[in-house]
mmCIF file with all atom_site columns, C-alpha atoms in Angstrom:
data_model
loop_
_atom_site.group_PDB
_atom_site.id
_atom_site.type_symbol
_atom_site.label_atom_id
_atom_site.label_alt_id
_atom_site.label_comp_id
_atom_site.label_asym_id
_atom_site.label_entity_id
_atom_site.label_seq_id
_atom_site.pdbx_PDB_ins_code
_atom_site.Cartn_x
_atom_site.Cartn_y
_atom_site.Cartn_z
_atom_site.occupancy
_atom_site.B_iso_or_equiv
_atom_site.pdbx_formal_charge
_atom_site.auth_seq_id
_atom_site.auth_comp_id
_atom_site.auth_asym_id
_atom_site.auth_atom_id
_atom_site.pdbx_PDB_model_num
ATOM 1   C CA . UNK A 1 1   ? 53.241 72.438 155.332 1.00 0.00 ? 381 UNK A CA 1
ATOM 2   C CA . UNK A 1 2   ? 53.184 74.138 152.175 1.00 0.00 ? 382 UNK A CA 1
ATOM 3   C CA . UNK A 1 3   ? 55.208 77.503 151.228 1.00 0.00 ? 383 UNK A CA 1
ATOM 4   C CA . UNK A 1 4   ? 53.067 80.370 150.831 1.00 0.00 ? 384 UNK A CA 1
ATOM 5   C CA . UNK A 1 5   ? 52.789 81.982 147.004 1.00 0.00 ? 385 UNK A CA 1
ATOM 6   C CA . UNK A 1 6   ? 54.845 84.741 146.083 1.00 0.00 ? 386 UNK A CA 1
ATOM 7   C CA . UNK A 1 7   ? 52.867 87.599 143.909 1.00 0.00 ? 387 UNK A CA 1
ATOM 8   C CA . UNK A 1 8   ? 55.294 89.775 143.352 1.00 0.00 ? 388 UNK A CA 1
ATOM 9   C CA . UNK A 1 9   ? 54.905 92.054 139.793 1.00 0.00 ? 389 UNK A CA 1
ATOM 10  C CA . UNK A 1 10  ? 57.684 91.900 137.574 1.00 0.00 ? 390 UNK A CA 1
ATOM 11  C CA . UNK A 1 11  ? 59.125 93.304 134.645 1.00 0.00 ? 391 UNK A CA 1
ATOM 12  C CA . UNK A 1 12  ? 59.395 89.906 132.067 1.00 0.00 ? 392 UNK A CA 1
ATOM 13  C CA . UNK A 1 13  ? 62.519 90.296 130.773 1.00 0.00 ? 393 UNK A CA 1
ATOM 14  C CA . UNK A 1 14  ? 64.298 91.187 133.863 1.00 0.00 ? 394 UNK A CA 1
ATOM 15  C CA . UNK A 1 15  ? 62.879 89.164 136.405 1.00 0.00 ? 395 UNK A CA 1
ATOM 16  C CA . UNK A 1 16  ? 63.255 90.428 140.294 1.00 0.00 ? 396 UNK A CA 1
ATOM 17  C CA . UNK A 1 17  ? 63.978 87.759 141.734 1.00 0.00 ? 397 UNK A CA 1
ATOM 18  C CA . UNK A 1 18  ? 67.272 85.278 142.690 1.00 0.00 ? 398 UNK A CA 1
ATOM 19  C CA . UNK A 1 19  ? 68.891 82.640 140.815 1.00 0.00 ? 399 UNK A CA 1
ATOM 20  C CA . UNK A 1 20  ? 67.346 79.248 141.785 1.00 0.00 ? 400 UNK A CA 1
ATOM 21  C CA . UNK A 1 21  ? 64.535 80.491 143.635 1.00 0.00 ? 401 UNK A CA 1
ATOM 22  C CA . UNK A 1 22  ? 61.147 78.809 142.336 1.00 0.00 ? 402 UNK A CA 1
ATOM 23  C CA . UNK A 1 23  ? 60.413 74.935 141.736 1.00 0.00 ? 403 UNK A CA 1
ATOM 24  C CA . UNK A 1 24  ? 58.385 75.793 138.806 1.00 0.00 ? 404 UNK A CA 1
ATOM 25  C CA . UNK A 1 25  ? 57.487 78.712 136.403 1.00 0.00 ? 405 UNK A CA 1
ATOM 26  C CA . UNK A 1 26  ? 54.440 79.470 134.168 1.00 0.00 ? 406 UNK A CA 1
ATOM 27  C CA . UNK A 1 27  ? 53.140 81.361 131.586 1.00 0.00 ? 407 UNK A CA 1
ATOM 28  C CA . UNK A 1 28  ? 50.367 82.352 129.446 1.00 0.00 ? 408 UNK A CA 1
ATOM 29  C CA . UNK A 1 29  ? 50.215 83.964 126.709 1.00 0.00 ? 409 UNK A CA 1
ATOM 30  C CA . UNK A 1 30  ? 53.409 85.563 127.625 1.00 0.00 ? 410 UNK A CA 1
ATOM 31  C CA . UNK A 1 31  ? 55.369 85.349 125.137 1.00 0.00 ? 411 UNK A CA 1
ATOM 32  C CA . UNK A 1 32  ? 53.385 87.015 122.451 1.00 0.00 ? 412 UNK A CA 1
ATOM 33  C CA . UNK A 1 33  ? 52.827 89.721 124.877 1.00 0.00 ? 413 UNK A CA 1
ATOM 34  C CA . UNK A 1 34  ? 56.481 90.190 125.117 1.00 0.00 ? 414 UNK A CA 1
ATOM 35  C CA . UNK A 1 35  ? 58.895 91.419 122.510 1.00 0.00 ? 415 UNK A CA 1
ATOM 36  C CA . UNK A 1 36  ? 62.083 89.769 123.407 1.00 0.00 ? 416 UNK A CA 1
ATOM 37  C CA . UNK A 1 37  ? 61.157 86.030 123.859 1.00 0.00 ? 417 UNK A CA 1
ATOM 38  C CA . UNK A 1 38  ? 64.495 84.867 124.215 1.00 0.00 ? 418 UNK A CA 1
ATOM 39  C CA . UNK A 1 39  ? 65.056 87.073 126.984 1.00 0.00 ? 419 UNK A CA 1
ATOM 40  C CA . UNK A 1 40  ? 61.777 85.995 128.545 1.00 0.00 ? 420 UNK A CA 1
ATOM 41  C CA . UNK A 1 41  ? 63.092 82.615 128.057 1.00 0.00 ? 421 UNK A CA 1
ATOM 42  C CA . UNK A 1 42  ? 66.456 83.358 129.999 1.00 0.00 ? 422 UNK A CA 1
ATOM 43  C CA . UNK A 1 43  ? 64.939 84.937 132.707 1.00 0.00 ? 423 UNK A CA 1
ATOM 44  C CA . UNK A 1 44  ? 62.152 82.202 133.464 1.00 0.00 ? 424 UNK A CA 1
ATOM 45  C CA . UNK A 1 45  ? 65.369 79.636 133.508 1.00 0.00 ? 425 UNK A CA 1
ATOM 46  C CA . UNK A 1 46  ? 67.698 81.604 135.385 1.00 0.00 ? 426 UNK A CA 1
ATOM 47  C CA . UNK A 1 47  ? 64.806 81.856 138.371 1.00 0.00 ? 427 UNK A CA 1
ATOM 48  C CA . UNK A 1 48  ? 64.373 78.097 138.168 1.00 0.00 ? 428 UNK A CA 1
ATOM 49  C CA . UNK A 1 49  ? 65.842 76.021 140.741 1.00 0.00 ? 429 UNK A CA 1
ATOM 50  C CA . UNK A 1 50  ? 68.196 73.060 139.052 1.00 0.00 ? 430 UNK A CA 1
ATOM 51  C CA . UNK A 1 51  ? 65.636 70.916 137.875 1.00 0.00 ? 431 UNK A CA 1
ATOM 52  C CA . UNK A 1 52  ? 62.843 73.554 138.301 1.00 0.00 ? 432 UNK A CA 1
ATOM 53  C CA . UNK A 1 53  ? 59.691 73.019 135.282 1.00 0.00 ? 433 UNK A CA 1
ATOM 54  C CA . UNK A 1 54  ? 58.982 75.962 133.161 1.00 0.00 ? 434 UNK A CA 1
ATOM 55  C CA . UNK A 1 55  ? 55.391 75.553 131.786 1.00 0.00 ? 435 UNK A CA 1
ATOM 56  C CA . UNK A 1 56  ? 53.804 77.602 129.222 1.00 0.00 ? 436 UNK A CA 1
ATOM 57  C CA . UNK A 1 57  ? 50.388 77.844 127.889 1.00 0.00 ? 437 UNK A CA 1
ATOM 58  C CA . UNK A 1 58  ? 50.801 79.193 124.299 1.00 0.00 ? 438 UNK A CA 1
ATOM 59  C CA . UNK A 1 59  ? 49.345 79.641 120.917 1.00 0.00 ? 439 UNK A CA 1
ATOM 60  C CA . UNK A 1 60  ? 51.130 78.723 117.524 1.00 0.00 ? 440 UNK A CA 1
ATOM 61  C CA . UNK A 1 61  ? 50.551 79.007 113.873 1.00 0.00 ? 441 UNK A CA 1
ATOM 62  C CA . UNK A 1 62  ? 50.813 78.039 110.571 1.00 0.00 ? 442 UNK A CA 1
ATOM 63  C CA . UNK A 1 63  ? 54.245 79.233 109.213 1.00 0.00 ? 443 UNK A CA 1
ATOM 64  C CA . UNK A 1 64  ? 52.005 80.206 106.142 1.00 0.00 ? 444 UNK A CA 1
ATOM 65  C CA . UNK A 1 65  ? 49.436 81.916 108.248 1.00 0.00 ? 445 UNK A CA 1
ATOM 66  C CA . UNK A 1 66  ? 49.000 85.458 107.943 1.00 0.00 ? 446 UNK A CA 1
ATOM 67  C CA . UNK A 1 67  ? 49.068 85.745 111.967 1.00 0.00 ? 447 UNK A CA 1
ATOM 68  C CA . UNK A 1 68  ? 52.684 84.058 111.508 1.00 0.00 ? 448 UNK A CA 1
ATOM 69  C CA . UNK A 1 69  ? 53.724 86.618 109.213 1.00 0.00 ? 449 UNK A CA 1
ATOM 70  C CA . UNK A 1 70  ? 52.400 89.481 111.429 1.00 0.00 ? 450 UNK A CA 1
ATOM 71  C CA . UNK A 1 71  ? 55.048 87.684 114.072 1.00 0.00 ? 451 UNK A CA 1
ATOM 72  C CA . UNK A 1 72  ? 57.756 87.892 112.086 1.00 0.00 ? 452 UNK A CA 1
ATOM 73  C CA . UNK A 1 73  ? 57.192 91.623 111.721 1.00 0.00 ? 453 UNK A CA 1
ATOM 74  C CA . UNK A 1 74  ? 56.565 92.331 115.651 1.00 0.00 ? 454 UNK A CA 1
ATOM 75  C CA . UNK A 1 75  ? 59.864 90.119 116.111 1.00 0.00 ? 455 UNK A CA 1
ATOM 76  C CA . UNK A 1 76  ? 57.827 87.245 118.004 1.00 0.00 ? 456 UNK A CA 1
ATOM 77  C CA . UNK A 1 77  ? 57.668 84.667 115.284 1.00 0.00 ? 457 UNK A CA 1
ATOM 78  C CA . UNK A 1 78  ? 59.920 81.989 116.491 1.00 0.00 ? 458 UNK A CA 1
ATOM 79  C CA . UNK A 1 79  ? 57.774 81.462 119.271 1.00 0.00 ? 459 UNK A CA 1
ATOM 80  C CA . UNK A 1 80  ? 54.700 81.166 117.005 1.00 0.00 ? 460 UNK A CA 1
ATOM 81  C CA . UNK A 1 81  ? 55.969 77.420 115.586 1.00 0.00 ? 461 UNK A CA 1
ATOM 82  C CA . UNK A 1 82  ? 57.087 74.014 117.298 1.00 0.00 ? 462 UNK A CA 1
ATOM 83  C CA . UNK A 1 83  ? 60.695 73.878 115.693 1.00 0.00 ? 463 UNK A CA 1
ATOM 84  C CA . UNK A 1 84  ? 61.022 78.100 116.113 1.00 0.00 ? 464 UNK A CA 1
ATOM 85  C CA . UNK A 1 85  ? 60.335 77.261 119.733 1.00 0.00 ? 465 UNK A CA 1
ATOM 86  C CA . UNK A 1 86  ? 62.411 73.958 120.596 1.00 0.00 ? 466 UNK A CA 1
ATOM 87  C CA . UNK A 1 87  ? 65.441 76.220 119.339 1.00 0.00 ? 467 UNK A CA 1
ATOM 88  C CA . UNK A 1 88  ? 64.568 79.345 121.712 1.00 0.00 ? 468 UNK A CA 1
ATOM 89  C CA . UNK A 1 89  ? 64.057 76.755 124.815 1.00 0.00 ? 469 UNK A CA 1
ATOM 90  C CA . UNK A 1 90  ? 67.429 75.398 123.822 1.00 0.00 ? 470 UNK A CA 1
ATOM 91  C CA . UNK A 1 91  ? 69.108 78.203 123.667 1.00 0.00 ? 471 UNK A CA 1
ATOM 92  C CA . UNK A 1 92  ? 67.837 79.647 126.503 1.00 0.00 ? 472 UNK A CA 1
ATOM 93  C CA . UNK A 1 93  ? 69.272 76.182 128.304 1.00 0.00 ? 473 UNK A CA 1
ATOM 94  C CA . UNK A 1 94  ? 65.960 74.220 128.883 1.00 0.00 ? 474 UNK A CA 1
ATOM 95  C CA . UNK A 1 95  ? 66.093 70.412 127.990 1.00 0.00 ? 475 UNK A CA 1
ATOM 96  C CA . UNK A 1 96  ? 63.792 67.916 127.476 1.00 0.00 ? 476 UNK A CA 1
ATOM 97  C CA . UNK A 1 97  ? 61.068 70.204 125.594 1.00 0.00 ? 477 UNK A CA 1
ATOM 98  C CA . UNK A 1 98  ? 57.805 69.160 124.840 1.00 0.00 ? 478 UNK A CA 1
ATOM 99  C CA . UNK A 1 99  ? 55.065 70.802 122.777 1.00 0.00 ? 479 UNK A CA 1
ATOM 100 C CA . UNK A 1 100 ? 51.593 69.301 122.935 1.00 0.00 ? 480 UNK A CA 1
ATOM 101 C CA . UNK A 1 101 ? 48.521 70.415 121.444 1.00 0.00 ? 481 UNK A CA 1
ATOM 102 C CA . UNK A 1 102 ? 45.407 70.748 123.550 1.00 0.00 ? 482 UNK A CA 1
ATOM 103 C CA . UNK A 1 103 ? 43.239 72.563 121.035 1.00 0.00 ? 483 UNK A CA 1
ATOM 104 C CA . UNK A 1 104 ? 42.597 74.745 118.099 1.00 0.00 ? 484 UNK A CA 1
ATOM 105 C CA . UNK A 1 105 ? 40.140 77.444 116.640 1.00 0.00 ? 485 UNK A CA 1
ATOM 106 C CA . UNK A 1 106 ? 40.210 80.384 114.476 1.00 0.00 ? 486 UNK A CA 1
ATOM 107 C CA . UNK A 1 107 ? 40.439 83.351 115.323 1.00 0.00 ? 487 UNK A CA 1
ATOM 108 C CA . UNK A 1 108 ? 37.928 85.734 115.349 1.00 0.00 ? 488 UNK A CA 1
ATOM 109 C CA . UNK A 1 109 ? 37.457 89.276 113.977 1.00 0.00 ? 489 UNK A CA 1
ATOM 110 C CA . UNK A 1 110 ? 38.444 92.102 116.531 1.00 0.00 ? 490 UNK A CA 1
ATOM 111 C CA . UNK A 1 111 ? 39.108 95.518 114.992 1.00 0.00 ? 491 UNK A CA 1
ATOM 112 C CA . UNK A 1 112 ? 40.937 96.345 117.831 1.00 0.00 ? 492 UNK A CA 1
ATOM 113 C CA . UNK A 1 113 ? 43.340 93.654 118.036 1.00 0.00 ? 493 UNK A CA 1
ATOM 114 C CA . UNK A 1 114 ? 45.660 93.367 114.889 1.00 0.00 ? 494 UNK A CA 1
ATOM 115 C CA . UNK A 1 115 ? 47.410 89.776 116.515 1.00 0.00 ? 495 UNK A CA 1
ATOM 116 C CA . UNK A 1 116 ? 46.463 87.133 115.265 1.00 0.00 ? 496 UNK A CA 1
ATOM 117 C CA . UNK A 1 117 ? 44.720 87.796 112.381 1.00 0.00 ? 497 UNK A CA 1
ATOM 118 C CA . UNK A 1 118 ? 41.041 87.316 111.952 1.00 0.00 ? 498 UNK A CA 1
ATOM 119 C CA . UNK A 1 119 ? 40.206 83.524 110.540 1.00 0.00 ? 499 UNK A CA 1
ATOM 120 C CA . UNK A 1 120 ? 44.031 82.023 110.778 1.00 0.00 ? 500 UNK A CA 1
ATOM 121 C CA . UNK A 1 121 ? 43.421 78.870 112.580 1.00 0.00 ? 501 UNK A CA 1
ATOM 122 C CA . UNK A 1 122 ? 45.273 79.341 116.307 1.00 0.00 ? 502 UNK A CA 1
ATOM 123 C CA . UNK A 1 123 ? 46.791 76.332 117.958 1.00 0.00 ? 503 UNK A CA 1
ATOM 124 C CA . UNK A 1 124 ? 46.458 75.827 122.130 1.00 0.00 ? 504 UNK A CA 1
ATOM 125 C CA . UNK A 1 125 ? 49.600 74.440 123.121 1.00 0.00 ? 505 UNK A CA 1
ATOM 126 C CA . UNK A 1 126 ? 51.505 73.493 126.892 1.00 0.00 ? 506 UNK A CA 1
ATOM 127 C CA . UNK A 1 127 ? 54.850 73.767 126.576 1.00 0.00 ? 507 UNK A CA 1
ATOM 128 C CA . UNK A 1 128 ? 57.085 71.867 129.202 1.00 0.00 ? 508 UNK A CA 1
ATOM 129 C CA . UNK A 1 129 ? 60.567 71.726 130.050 1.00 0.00 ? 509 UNK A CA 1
ATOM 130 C CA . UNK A 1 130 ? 63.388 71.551 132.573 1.00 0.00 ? 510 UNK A CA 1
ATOM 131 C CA . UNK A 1 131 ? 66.192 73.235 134.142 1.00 0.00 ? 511 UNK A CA 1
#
């Protein structure tokens, strides 16, 4: 028998839920939605069981890349790169980190949107590591 799945809406950097509750967290997109990555970070870990996966679907850029620089302004840049990220999952207390690349594409223009920026080439990555 299978547990049921909790949907429960909560705030990202102050999770509402337990220590050690869930055998597995995700994201996607989150953490360029999210000004305070580390904090996202902490929380996602702290809900974790011991052991527990944390897997994130993500985008990353050039360190170059205007979209990266944009980052750095908005205070979301570390996430945006694979070493930038290792070092946020480690401090945050995650081991065994791995980044993998799935895809890539540019992005598009969208007058509405000002992240990324239009044409800078936008990596699809899963991130995946462990309590």
């Amino acid at each position: 028998m299978t547990s049921p799945a909790i949907r429960q809406a909560s705030a990202a950097r102050r999770f509402a839920f337990r220590d050690d509750v869930f055998d597995a967290v995700t994201s996607n997109n989150g953490l360029i939605s999210v000004r305070g990555s580390a904090a996202f970070l902490a929380e996602m870990r702290r809900a974790l069981k011991p052991g527990g996966r944390l897997l994130l679907a993500h985008r990353m850029f050039d360190p170059a890349s205007r979209s990266f620089q944009l980052g750095r302004i908005y205070g979301f840049h570390q996430s945006l790169e694979r070493n930038g990220m290792r070092l946020l999952l480690a401090a945050a207390g995650f081991r065994d980190a791995t980044i993998d690349a799935v895809a890539e594409a540019p992005w598009a223009d969208n007058p509405a949107q000002p992240f990324p920026v239009a044409g800078d080439i936008q990596q699809f990555v899963m991130v995946e590591a462990w309590k």
